[in-house]
Short mmCIF file of C-alpha atoms in Angstrom, two decimals:
data_model
loop_
_atom_site.label_atom_id
_atom_site.label_comp_id
_atom_site.label_asym_id
_atom_site.label_seq_id
_atom_site.Cartn_x
_atom_site.Cartn_y
_atom_site.Cartn_z
CA VAL A 31 17.60 -18.70 7.54
CA SER A 32 19.60 -21.91 7.61
CA ALA A 33 18.70 -24.66 10.15
CA SER A 34 21.73 -23.98 12.23
CA VAL A 35 21.08 -20.18 12.43
CA ARG A 36 17.39 -20.88 13.21
CA LYS A 37 18.52 -23.33 16.03
CA LYS A 38 20.69 -20.58 17.68
CA LEU A 39 17.94 -18.04 17.28
CA LEU A 40 15.33 -20.29 18.92
CA LYS A 41 17.81 -20.85 21.82
CA LEU A 42 18.20 -17.09 22.21
CA LEU A 43 14.53 -16.12 21.77
CA PRO A 44 13.35 -16.73 25.47
CA GLU A 45 15.81 -14.02 26.55
CA VAL A 46 13.84 -11.35 24.59
CA TYR A 47 10.39 -13.01 24.44
CA THR A 48 8.91 -14.20 27.71
CA GLU A 49 5.59 -15.50 26.49
CA SER A 50 5.15 -19.06 25.59
CA PHE A 51 5.59 -20.07 21.82
CA GLU A 52 5.52 -23.15 19.65
CA ALA A 53 9.05 -23.33 18.12
CA GLU A 54 7.94 -24.97 14.88
CA ARG A 55 5.60 -21.98 14.32
CA VAL A 56 8.26 -19.37 14.80
CA GLY A 57 9.96 -17.72 11.81
CA PHE A 58 12.83 -15.38 11.41
CA LEU A 59 13.12 -12.72 8.80
CA PRO A 60 16.68 -11.33 8.05
CA MET A 61 16.86 -7.50 8.53
CA LEU A 62 19.56 -5.03 7.51
CA ALA A 63 22.69 -5.50 9.50
CA ASP A 64 23.69 -3.04 12.17
CA GLY A 65 27.44 -2.62 11.40
CA ASN A 66 28.85 -6.06 11.59
CA MET A 67 25.93 -7.34 13.62
CA ALA A 68 23.41 -9.48 11.85
CA ARG A 69 19.76 -8.81 12.82
CA PHE A 70 16.63 -10.96 12.55
CA LEU A 71 12.98 -10.24 13.23
CA GLY A 72 11.35 -13.15 15.07
CA VAL A 73 7.77 -13.80 13.83
CA ILE A 74 5.77 -15.52 16.58
CA PRO A 75 2.14 -16.31 15.73
CA VAL A 76 -0.46 -15.28 18.40
CA MET A 77 -4.19 -16.33 18.45
CA ARG A 78 -5.44 -13.45 16.43
CA GLU A 79 -3.96 -13.41 13.00
CA PRO A 80 -6.03 -10.79 10.91
CA VAL A 81 -4.27 -11.51 7.61
CA VAL A 82 -5.36 -15.21 7.32
CA PRO A 83 -8.61 -14.31 5.48
CA THR A 84 -6.78 -12.21 2.99
CA LEU A 85 -4.10 -14.96 2.56
CA ARG A 86 -6.81 -17.50 1.85
CA MET A 87 -8.42 -15.24 -0.58
CA MET A 88 -5.08 -14.55 -2.32
CA ALA A 89 -4.40 -18.31 -2.41
CA LEU A 90 -7.82 -19.02 -4.09
CA GLN A 91 -7.50 -16.28 -6.70
CA MET A 92 -3.79 -16.25 -7.53
CA LYS A 93 -2.94 -19.96 -7.50
CA SER A 94 0.63 -20.01 -8.95
CA HIS A 95 1.29 -16.39 -8.45
CA MET A 96 1.16 -16.42 -4.67
CA PRO A 97 4.08 -14.70 -2.93
CA ARG A 98 6.22 -17.12 -0.92
CA VAL A 99 5.38 -16.94 2.80
CA HIS A 100 7.18 -20.17 3.76
CA GLY A 101 4.13 -21.37 5.61
CA ILE A 102 4.25 -18.64 8.17
CA ARG A 103 0.81 -17.01 8.27
CA THR A 104 1.38 -13.69 9.81
CA ASP A 105 0.62 -10.05 8.57
CA ILE A 106 4.34 -9.22 8.90
CA THR A 107 5.51 -12.03 6.62
CA VAL A 108 2.70 -11.58 3.98
CA LEU A 109 3.19 -7.83 3.80
CA SER A 110 7.00 -8.25 3.51
CA ALA A 111 6.46 -10.66 0.68
CA LEU A 112 4.10 -8.41 -1.06
CA VAL A 113 6.48 -5.40 -0.82
CA SER A 114 9.49 -7.58 -2.02
CA LYS A 115 7.35 -8.65 -5.10
CA SER A 116 6.04 -5.21 -5.95
CA ALA A 117 7.56 -2.32 -7.80
CA VAL A 118 8.31 -0.38 -4.65
CA ALA A 119 11.07 -2.89 -3.76
CA ALA A 120 13.46 -1.20 -6.20
CA LYS A 121 16.83 -0.72 -4.70
CA GLY A 122 17.16 2.66 -3.11
CA GLN A 123 13.37 2.91 -2.66
CA ARG A 124 12.31 3.56 0.94
CA THR A 125 8.84 2.32 1.72
CA ALA A 126 6.49 2.49 4.75
CA VAL A 127 3.53 -0.13 5.05
CA VAL A 128 1.08 1.15 7.56
CA ARG A 129 -1.72 -1.24 8.68
CA VAL A 130 -4.22 0.64 10.81
CA GLY A 131 -6.57 -1.70 12.67
CA THR A 132 -9.24 -1.40 15.50
CA ASP A 133 -6.79 -2.86 17.92
CA ASP A 134 -3.41 -1.35 16.86
CA THR A 135 -1.38 0.10 14.12
CA MET A 136 1.57 -1.79 12.64
CA ILE A 137 4.41 -0.02 10.83
CA LEU A 138 6.89 -1.86 8.57
CA LEU A 139 9.76 0.38 7.14
CA PHE A 140 11.73 -1.02 4.18
CA ASP A 141 14.86 -0.07 2.37
CA GLY A 142 14.28 -1.54 -1.00
CA PRO A 143 12.98 -5.06 -0.36
CA HIS A 144 14.61 -5.28 3.05
CA LEU A 145 12.66 -4.89 6.26
CA GLN A 146 14.52 -2.35 8.27
CA TYR A 147 12.15 -1.54 11.04
CA PHE A 148 8.95 -2.94 12.49
CA GLU A 149 6.71 -1.89 15.33
CA ARG A 150 3.11 -2.43 16.53
CA LEU A 151 1.63 0.63 18.19
CA ARG A 152 -1.16 -0.38 20.51
CA SER A 153 -2.14 3.13 21.38
CA ILE A 154 -3.00 4.11 17.73
CA THR A 155 -6.06 2.66 16.03
CA THR A 156 -8.73 3.40 13.33
CA TYR A 157 -10.63 5.38 16.11
CA ASP A 158 -7.90 7.93 16.16
CA SER A 159 -7.63 10.86 13.73
CA PRO A 160 -5.95 10.23 10.36
CA GLU A 161 -3.63 13.17 11.26
CA LYS A 162 -2.71 11.55 14.70
CA VAL A 163 -1.86 8.33 12.79
CA CYS A 164 0.27 10.18 10.28
CA SER A 165 2.13 12.22 12.90
CA ARG A 166 2.93 9.02 14.76
CA ILE A 167 4.26 7.40 11.67
CA MET A 168 6.47 10.34 11.03
CA LEU A 169 7.88 10.14 14.48
CA GLN A 170 8.68 6.37 14.11
CA GLN A 171 10.27 7.19 10.66
CA ASP A 172 12.49 9.82 12.39
CA GLU A 173 13.35 7.54 15.30
CA SER A 174 14.24 4.68 12.97
CA LYS A 175 16.49 7.01 10.89
CA ILE A 176 15.18 5.55 7.56
CA GLY A 177 15.20 8.92 5.87
CA GLU A 178 12.65 10.28 3.39
CA LEU A 179 10.05 7.87 2.08
CA ASP A 180 9.52 7.23 -1.48
CA ASN A 181 6.31 5.27 -1.01
CA VAL A 182 3.66 4.91 1.66
CA LEU A 183 1.25 1.93 1.49
CA VAL A 184 -1.75 2.16 3.63
CA LEU A 185 -4.03 -0.69 4.73
CA SER A 186 -6.93 -0.16 7.18
CA ASP A 187 -10.08 -1.65 8.73
CA GLY A 188 -11.93 1.54 8.09
CA ARG A 189 -11.77 5.13 6.82
CA MET A 190 -9.15 4.10 4.19
CA ASP A 191 -9.93 7.07 1.87
CA LEU A 192 -9.34 9.54 4.74
CA LEU A 193 -6.10 7.94 5.88
CA VAL A 194 -4.71 7.90 2.25
CA GLU A 195 -5.77 11.59 1.82
CA SER A 196 -4.06 12.43 5.13
CA PHE A 197 -0.84 10.58 4.21
CA HIS A 198 -0.89 12.56 0.90
CA SER A 199 -0.80 15.78 2.76
CA PHE A 200 1.85 14.67 5.22
CA TYR A 201 4.05 13.03 2.52
CA PRO A 202 3.54 15.17 -0.53
CA ASP A 203 6.77 14.09 -2.26
CA SER A 204 5.94 10.41 -1.69
CA VAL A 205 3.80 7.98 -3.69
CA VAL A 206 0.87 7.22 -1.36
CA GLU A 207 -1.59 4.51 -2.15
CA SER A 208 -3.67 1.89 -0.39
CA MET A 209 -2.44 -1.68 -0.23
CA VAL A 210 -5.55 -2.72 -2.08
CA SER A 211 -3.94 -1.29 -5.30
CA VAL A 212 -0.78 -3.34 -4.62
CA LEU A 213 -2.95 -6.48 -4.24
CA GLU A 214 -4.78 -5.67 -7.39
CA GLU A 215 -1.46 -5.34 -9.14
CA HIS A 216 -0.91 -8.99 -8.18
CA GLY A 217 -4.38 -10.01 -9.56
CA VAL A 218 -6.24 -10.09 -6.24
CA ARG A 219 -9.87 -8.74 -6.46
CA ILE A 220 -11.02 -7.45 -3.25
CA PRO A 221 -14.80 -8.11 -2.61
CA ALA A 222 -16.73 -4.86 -2.37
CA GLY A 223 -17.01 -3.64 1.26
CA GLU A 224 -14.06 -5.62 2.55
#
């Protein structure tokens, strides 16, 4: 976003985000407009940023092929950059990126390369059954009115194979794959067991 838009968004941010934040570390991602209303996703770093080790590994291995993240190290920004650089970003393709962690589950829904919806579900974790995770994603997809999904990309701290298998059964007409395969398309080699 431009400097003037960023300044206006930073001024509005305390109205919707009551926690403290460092203005220089806040980023804004443009989202699909709602009618004539421009929408932005505010990206505010918190103490725990689980994607930093992956980003460091990518930087070491990819060198010049690194997706642009404009200095903001958050899972939302990095995953958005990966989706926009991958084959699933084709116009008209609807994609869900689902990151299932031990603390929460994050859902990013894309229309082509554009982030349309984001939510962090603190009540769903890797400790829940894969079926429960999938049914909750279907509910969020329905509530966000994104329509049928062409692609589902899954990233998890554990039980990746079970999650991918479950998403295959819930989304039989979609391409379901682990985010590891998308990273490998970009030349990142994931160490065994990570």
